[in-house]
Amino acid sequence: MVDFRSLVISNIFLILLFLLKKIDSSQYRSVRQIEANQCPNLNNNACLFVNCENGGECIEDPTTIDCFKCQCIPGYTGKICDTQIPIIPIGCNPGCQNGGVCIGNSCQCNPGFTGIICDTQIPIIPIGCNPGCQNGGVCIDNSCKCSPGFTGKICDTQIPIIPIGCNPGCQNGGVCIDNSCKCSPGFTGTYCEIKVNNPCDPNPCGIHGICFGINLSHGPIAYCNCENRWTGRYCDVNIDVNCPIGYCFSGGTCGMIGNVPYCTCPAMYTGERCEFFVGTLTTTTTVVPECPLNCAPGRCIFSGNAQKPYACLWNGVMRPTDGTTG
């Protein structure tokens, strides 16, 4: 015969444990184990003594040691649904890793980590490569080894692509245009590497002439274009009406340097008064003979007379052009 008194006392004891301590199965399992296989003796009324929290529903389950289980609503867990599952913001889902904290729907990572959920460890960059090699560069032996086409301490500078015709590069400010170097003034050469000697720097023509540089096969020369009433190679001879008449021979132009007459000789003549014929080249490159007259003790000069082009000069006086010295 069943001892109803013992059964009632046992049930009251279980109720007190649930209400006063809210114990789970691990807390009151030993009590149930004292009277093994007691679930059938509860007549399927175990949920009368269980309060599933936070909206959980009690379901009698004689297969469990506690004779029941709580079916929790989403967001809660535990034997009696008394544990809330932390809500992870969408931006931090599935959760910040490596000690990161979700703030403002995003993960704030600990030093040394990065990524949306702090799942990526930041490589330790040697000091020489800090803040990091760019454009595919690799840090080796504390310095950046750059990919082709880049240079700089951290490979942050792209090397200009030089056209083949301008390789190894235009110098002295030259610019590569249409695969060739266009040089700055004062420079020449394939790569503008040759400095051009400017014959007009400094200006040899003084204040009375304009200098023009002329490039000849043997190099550049200066040519002076003189102002009116000035002559000479460097425009330093003032043409004066007081120049002695007939002072310059051979078609030379007379000028004055102070009070001293000065002759500017035509081509192929030289001397203080243009009295010396130095010869010239004809179209057949034959040399015109020098003055044929015997002018001793004077000198043979070009008279400017087309019929008798030669004359003798002695003591400043031009002698007859027939070759006599009388």
PDB file of C-alpha atoms in Angstrom, residues 6-187:
ATOM      1  CA  SER A   6       5.620  10.120   2.589  1.00  0.00           C
ATOM      2  CA  LEU A   7       4.632  11.109  -0.968  1.00  0.00           C
ATOM      3  CA  VAL A   8       3.125  14.425   0.140  1.00  0.00           C
ATOM      4  CA  ILE A   9       6.165  15.281   2.245  1.00  0.00           C
ATOM      5  CA  SER A  10       8.481  14.513  -0.674  1.00  0.00           C
ATOM      6  CA  ASN A  11       6.490  16.734  -3.046  1.00  0.00           C
ATOM      7  CA  ILE A  12       6.349  19.615  -0.563  1.00  0.00           C
ATOM      8  CA  PHE A  13      10.106  19.420  -0.175  1.00  0.00           C
ATOM      9  CA  LEU A  14      10.624  19.715  -3.941  1.00  0.00           C
ATOM     10  CA  ILE A  15       8.285  22.720  -4.165  1.00  0.00           C
ATOM     11  CA  LEU A  16      10.210  24.552  -1.459  1.00  0.00           C
ATOM     12  CA  LEU A  17      13.478  23.951  -3.300  1.00  0.00           C
ATOM     13  CA  PHE A  18      12.091  25.451  -6.555  1.00  0.00           C
ATOM     14  CA  LEU A  19      10.477  28.476  -5.007  1.00  0.00           C
ATOM     15  CA  LEU A  20      13.145  29.477  -2.503  1.00  0.00           C
ATOM     16  CA  LYS A  21      16.361  28.702  -4.378  1.00  0.00           C
ATOM     17  CA  LYS A  22      15.319  28.515  -8.067  1.00  0.00           C
ATOM     18  CA  ILE A  23      17.727  25.640  -8.300  1.00  0.00           C
ATOM     19  CA  ASP A  24      18.364  23.837 -11.543  1.00  0.00           C
ATOM     20  CA  SER A  25      18.866  20.157 -12.043  1.00  0.00           C
ATOM     21  CA  SER A  26      22.430  20.234 -10.842  1.00  0.00           C
ATOM     22  CA  GLN A  27      21.270  21.702  -7.531  1.00  0.00           C
ATOM     23  CA  TYR A  28      18.480  19.303  -6.735  1.00  0.00           C
ATOM     24  CA  ARG A  29      19.617  16.282  -8.733  1.00  0.00           C
ATOM     25  CA  SER A  30      20.916  14.615  -5.594  1.00  0.00           C
ATOM     26  CA  VAL A  31      17.460  14.915  -4.000  1.00  0.00           C
ATOM     27  CA  ARG A  32      15.839  13.162  -6.920  1.00  0.00           C
ATOM     28  CA  GLN A  33      18.537  10.533  -6.882  1.00  0.00           C
ATOM     29  CA  ILE A  34      17.680   9.696  -3.288  1.00  0.00           C
ATOM     30  CA  GLU A  35      14.414   8.316  -4.543  1.00  0.00           C
ATOM     31  CA  ALA A  36      15.339   6.989  -7.918  1.00  0.00           C
ATOM     32  CA  ASN A  37      12.746   6.610 -10.674  1.00  0.00           C
ATOM     33  CA  GLN A  38      10.242   8.855  -8.926  1.00  0.00           C
ATOM     34  CA  CYS A  39       9.017  10.661 -12.112  1.00  0.00           C
ATOM     35  CA  PRO A  40       6.149   8.167 -12.642  1.00  0.00           C
ATOM     36  CA  ASN A  41       5.053   8.737  -9.053  1.00  0.00           C
ATOM     37  CA  LEU A  42       4.395  12.436  -9.818  1.00  0.00           C
ATOM     38  CA  ASN A  43       1.428  11.403 -11.936  1.00  0.00           C
ATOM     39  CA  ASN A  44       2.643  13.731 -14.732  1.00  0.00           C
ATOM     40  CA  ASN A  45       2.249  16.826 -12.582  1.00  0.00           C
ATOM     41  CA  ALA A  46       5.942  17.901 -12.436  1.00  0.00           C
ATOM     42  CA  CYS A  47       5.208  21.252 -14.178  1.00  0.00           C
ATOM     43  CA  LEU A  48       2.917  22.188 -11.273  1.00  0.00           C
ATOM     44  CA  PHE A  49       6.045  22.761  -9.250  1.00  0.00           C
ATOM     45  CA  VAL A  50       8.224  24.438 -11.927  1.00  0.00           C
ATOM     46  CA  ASN A  51       8.211  28.104 -12.977  1.00  0.00           C
ATOM     47  CA  CYS A  52       9.935  28.595 -16.361  1.00  0.00           C
ATOM     48  CA  GLU A  53      11.007  32.238 -16.396  1.00  0.00           C
ATOM     49  CA  ASN A  54      10.964  34.898 -19.125  1.00  0.00           C
ATOM     50  CA  GLY A  55       8.023  33.405 -20.970  1.00  0.00           C
ATOM     51  CA  GLY A  56       9.392  29.898 -21.076  1.00  0.00           C
ATOM     52  CA  GLU A  57       6.976  26.931 -21.224  1.00  0.00           C
ATOM     53  CA  CYS A  58       7.303  23.891 -18.962  1.00  0.00           C
ATOM     54  CA  ILE A  59       7.016  20.513 -20.626  1.00  0.00           C
ATOM     55  CA  GLU A  60       6.849  17.323 -18.535  1.00  0.00           C
ATOM     56  CA  ASP A  61       9.574  14.938 -19.575  1.00  0.00           C
ATOM     57  CA  PRO A  62       9.888  11.732 -17.552  1.00  0.00           C
ATOM     58  CA  THR A  63      13.060  10.849 -19.498  1.00  0.00           C
ATOM     59  CA  THR A  64      15.004  13.577 -17.737  1.00  0.00           C
ATOM     60  CA  ILE A  65      16.310  13.376 -14.218  1.00  0.00           C
ATOM     61  CA  ASP A  66      14.219  16.432 -13.352  1.00  0.00           C
ATOM     62  CA  CYS A  67      11.041  15.071 -14.923  1.00  0.00           C
ATOM     63  CA  PHE A  68      10.590  18.319 -16.947  1.00  0.00           C
ATOM     64  CA  LYS A  69      12.223  20.731 -19.339  1.00  0.00           C
ATOM     65  CA  CYS A  70      11.651  24.412 -20.065  1.00  0.00           C
ATOM     66  CA  GLN A  71      11.184  25.441 -23.677  1.00  0.00           C
ATOM     67  CA  CYS A  72      12.576  29.006 -23.777  1.00  0.00           C
ATOM     68  CA  ILE A  73      11.586  31.835 -26.058  1.00  0.00           C
ATOM     69  CA  PRO A  74      14.258  33.282 -28.398  1.00  0.00           C
ATOM     70  CA  GLY A  75      16.884  35.247 -26.526  1.00  0.00           C
ATOM     71  CA  TYR A  76      16.869  33.108 -23.371  1.00  0.00           C
ATOM     72  CA  THR A  77      18.455  29.869 -22.271  1.00  0.00           C
ATOM     73  CA  GLY A  78      19.123  27.839 -19.110  1.00  0.00           C
ATOM     74  CA  LYS A  79      17.247  25.089 -17.238  1.00  0.00           C
ATOM     75  CA  ILE A  80      14.400  27.461 -16.333  1.00  0.00           C
ATOM     76  CA  CYS A  81      15.113  30.110 -19.073  1.00  0.00           C
ATOM     77  CA  ASP A  82      16.706  32.431 -16.542  1.00  0.00           C
ATOM     78  CA  THR A  83      19.779  33.335 -18.689  1.00  0.00           C
ATOM     79  CA  GLN A  84      19.538  35.987 -21.385  1.00  0.00           C
ATOM     80  CA  ILE A  85      21.511  35.397 -24.559  1.00  0.00           C
ATOM     81  CA  PRO A  86      23.619  38.538 -25.350  1.00  0.00           C
ATOM     82  CA  ILE A  87      22.305  40.441 -28.368  1.00  0.00           C
ATOM     83  CA  ILE A  88      25.118  41.072 -30.836  1.00  0.00           C
ATOM     84  CA  PRO A  89      24.592  44.175 -33.035  1.00  0.00           C
ATOM     85  CA  ILE A  90      24.425  43.419 -36.746  1.00  0.00           C
ATOM     86  CA  GLY A  91      27.624  45.335 -37.387  1.00  0.00           C
ATOM     87  CA  CYS A  92      29.478  43.210 -34.850  1.00  0.00           C
ATOM     88  CA  ASN A  93      27.917  39.871 -35.887  1.00  0.00           C
ATOM     89  CA  PRO A  94      29.091  37.128 -35.243  1.00  0.00           C
ATOM     90  CA  GLY A  95      30.948  38.929 -32.451  1.00  0.00           C
ATOM     91  CA  CYS A  96      34.115  40.941 -31.904  1.00  0.00           C
ATOM     92  CA  GLN A  97      37.159  38.698 -31.648  1.00  0.00           C
ATOM     93  CA  ASN A  98      40.549  39.000 -29.965  1.00  0.00           C
ATOM     94  CA  GLY A  99      39.219  41.114 -27.112  1.00  0.00           C
ATOM     95  CA  GLY A 100      37.426  43.638 -29.330  1.00  0.00           C
ATOM     96  CA  VAL A 101      34.376  45.480 -27.935  1.00  0.00           C
ATOM     97  CA  CYS A 102      31.216  46.310 -29.865  1.00  0.00           C
ATOM     98  CA  ILE A 103      30.552  50.058 -29.595  1.00  0.00           C
ATOM     99  CA  GLY A 104      28.042  51.878 -31.735  1.00  0.00           C
ATOM    100  CA  ASN A 105      27.283  48.762 -33.811  1.00  0.00           C
ATOM    101  CA  SER A 106      30.940  48.292 -34.785  1.00  0.00           C
ATOM    102  CA  CYS A 107      33.905  46.525 -33.261  1.00  0.00           C
ATOM    103  CA  GLN A 108      36.592  48.556 -31.519  1.00  0.00           C
ATOM    104  CA  CYS A 109      39.665  46.355 -31.809  1.00  0.00           C
ATOM    105  CA  ASN A 110      42.524  45.909 -29.389  1.00  0.00           C
ATOM    106  CA  PRO A 111      45.950  47.126 -30.529  1.00  0.00           C
ATOM    107  CA  GLY A 112      47.472  44.759 -33.055  1.00  0.00           C
ATOM    108  CA  PHE A 113      44.172  43.643 -34.592  1.00  0.00           C
ATOM    109  CA  THR A 114      41.922  44.936 -37.333  1.00  0.00           C
ATOM    110  CA  GLY A 115      38.980  43.884 -39.465  1.00  0.00           C
ATOM    111  CA  ILE A 116      35.191  44.212 -39.129  1.00  0.00           C
ATOM    112  CA  ILE A 117      35.180  41.768 -36.213  1.00  0.00           C
ATOM    113  CA  CYS A 118      38.861  42.215 -35.196  1.00  0.00           C
ATOM    114  CA  ASP A 119      39.745  38.868 -36.735  1.00  0.00           C
ATOM    115  CA  THR A 120      42.896  40.026 -38.560  1.00  0.00           C
ATOM    116  CA  GLN A 121      46.223  40.484 -36.831  1.00  0.00           C
ATOM    117  CA  ILE A 122      48.204  43.510 -38.014  1.00  0.00           C
ATOM    118  CA  PRO A 123      51.715  42.451 -39.101  1.00  0.00           C
ATOM    119  CA  ILE A 124      54.522  43.937 -37.060  1.00  0.00           C
ATOM    120  CA  ILE A 125      56.328  46.335 -39.408  1.00  0.00           C
ATOM    121  CA  PRO A 126      60.046  46.921 -38.786  1.00  0.00           C
ATOM    122  CA  ILE A 127      60.922  50.555 -38.063  1.00  0.00           C
ATOM    123  CA  GLY A 128      62.753  50.970 -41.344  1.00  0.00           C
ATOM    124  CA  CYS A 129      59.633  49.995 -43.313  1.00  0.00           C
ATOM    125  CA  ASN A 130      57.165  52.015 -41.231  1.00  0.00           C
ATOM    126  CA  PRO A 131      54.345  52.841 -42.108  1.00  0.00           C
ATOM    127  CA  GLY A 132      54.606  49.942 -44.528  1.00  0.00           C
ATOM    128  CA  CYS A 133      55.900  49.178 -48.029  1.00  0.00           C
ATOM    129  CA  GLN A 134      53.452  50.318 -50.694  1.00  0.00           C
ATOM    130  CA  ASN A 135      52.680  49.257 -54.282  1.00  0.00           C
ATOM    131  CA  GLY A 136      53.653  45.642 -53.715  1.00  0.00           C
ATOM    132  CA  GLY A 137      56.950  46.367 -51.977  1.00  0.00           C
ATOM    133  CA  VAL A 138      58.309  43.852 -49.458  1.00  0.00           C
ATOM    134  CA  CYS A 139      60.155  44.659 -46.239  1.00  0.00           C
ATOM    135  CA  ILE A 140      63.463  42.777 -46.183  1.00  0.00           C
ATOM    136  CA  ASP A 141      66.222  43.434 -43.650  1.00  0.00           C
ATOM    137  CA  ASN A 142      64.368  46.434 -42.247  1.00  0.00           C
ATOM    138  CA  SER A 143      64.019  48.222 -45.619  1.00  0.00           C
ATOM    139  CA  CYS A 144      61.508  48.151 -48.468  1.00  0.00           C
ATOM    140  CA  LYS A 145      62.380  46.249 -51.641  1.00  0.00           C
ATOM    141  CA  CYS A 146      60.163  47.885 -54.254  1.00  0.00           C
ATOM    142  CA  SER A 147      58.338  46.307 -57.167  1.00  0.00           C
ATOM    143  CA  PRO A 148      59.541  47.255 -60.665  1.00  0.00           C
ATOM    144  CA  GLY A 149      58.449  50.767 -61.585  1.00  0.00           C
ATOM    145  CA  PHE A 150      58.442  52.122 -58.021  1.00  0.00           C
ATOM    146  CA  THR A 151      60.997  53.712 -55.739  1.00  0.00           C
ATOM    147  CA  GLY A 152      61.233  55.612 -52.458  1.00  0.00           C
ATOM    148  CA  LYS A 153      61.737  54.629 -48.819  1.00  0.00           C
ATOM    149  CA  ILE A 154      58.321  52.936 -48.714  1.00  0.00           C
ATOM    150  CA  CYS A 155      57.943  52.446 -52.503  1.00  0.00           C
ATOM    151  CA  ASP A 156      55.462  55.315 -52.736  1.00  0.00           C
ATOM    152  CA  THR A 157      56.982  57.004 -55.811  1.00  0.00           C
ATOM    153  CA  GLN A 158      56.319  55.766 -59.343  1.00  0.00           C
ATOM    154  CA  ILE A 159      59.274  55.869 -61.715  1.00  0.00           C
ATOM    155  CA  PRO A 160      58.304  57.754 -64.906  1.00  0.00           C
ATOM    156  CA  ILE A 161      58.201  55.587 -68.005  1.00  0.00           C
ATOM    157  CA  ILE A 162      60.845  56.979 -70.378  1.00  0.00           C
ATOM    158  CA  PRO A 163      60.262  56.396 -74.119  1.00  0.00           C
ATOM    159  CA  ILE A 164      63.031  54.406 -75.793  1.00  0.00           C
ATOM    160  CA  GLY A 165      64.180  57.380 -77.867  1.00  0.00           C
ATOM    161  CA  CYS A 166      64.640  59.461 -74.725  1.00  0.00           C
ATOM    162  CA  ASN A 167      66.243  56.722 -72.631  1.00  0.00           C
ATOM    163  CA  PRO A 168      68.058  57.218 -70.198  1.00  0.00           C
ATOM    164  CA  GLY A 169      66.197  60.529 -69.955  1.00  0.00           C
ATOM    165  CA  CYS A 170      66.349  64.138 -71.145  1.00  0.00           C
ATOM    166  CA  GLN A 171      68.810  66.198 -69.115  1.00  0.00           C
ATOM    167  CA  ASN A 172      69.123  69.871 -68.161  1.00  0.00           C
ATOM    168  CA  GLY A 173      65.395  70.541 -68.264  1.00  0.00           C
ATOM    169  CA  GLY A 174      64.781  68.864 -71.617  1.00  0.00           C
ATOM    170  CA  VAL A 175      61.360  67.322 -72.303  1.00  0.00           C
ATOM    171  CA  CYS A 176      60.678  64.092 -74.187  1.00  0.00           C
ATOM    172  CA  ILE A 177      58.215  64.807 -77.024  1.00  0.00           C
ATOM    173  CA  ASP A 178      57.426  62.313 -79.788  1.00  0.00           C
ATOM    174  CA  ASN A 179      60.129  59.968 -78.519  1.00  0.00           C
ATOM    175  CA  SER A 180      62.944  62.553 -78.703  1.00  0.00           C
ATOM    176  CA  CYS A 181      64.336  65.194 -76.357  1.00  0.00           C
ATOM    177  CA  LYS A 182      63.380  68.836 -76.851  1.00  0.00           C
ATOM    178  CA  CYS A 183      66.164  70.767 -75.144  1.00  0.00           C
ATOM    179  CA  SER A 184      66.020  73.910 -73.067  1.00  0.00           C
ATOM    180  CA  PRO A 185      67.770  77.012 -74.452  1.00  0.00           C
ATOM    181  CA  GLY A 186      71.531  76.719 -74.152  1.00  0.00           C
ATOM    182  CA  PHE A 187      71.649  72.911 -74.446  1.00  0.00           C
TER     183      PHE A 187
END
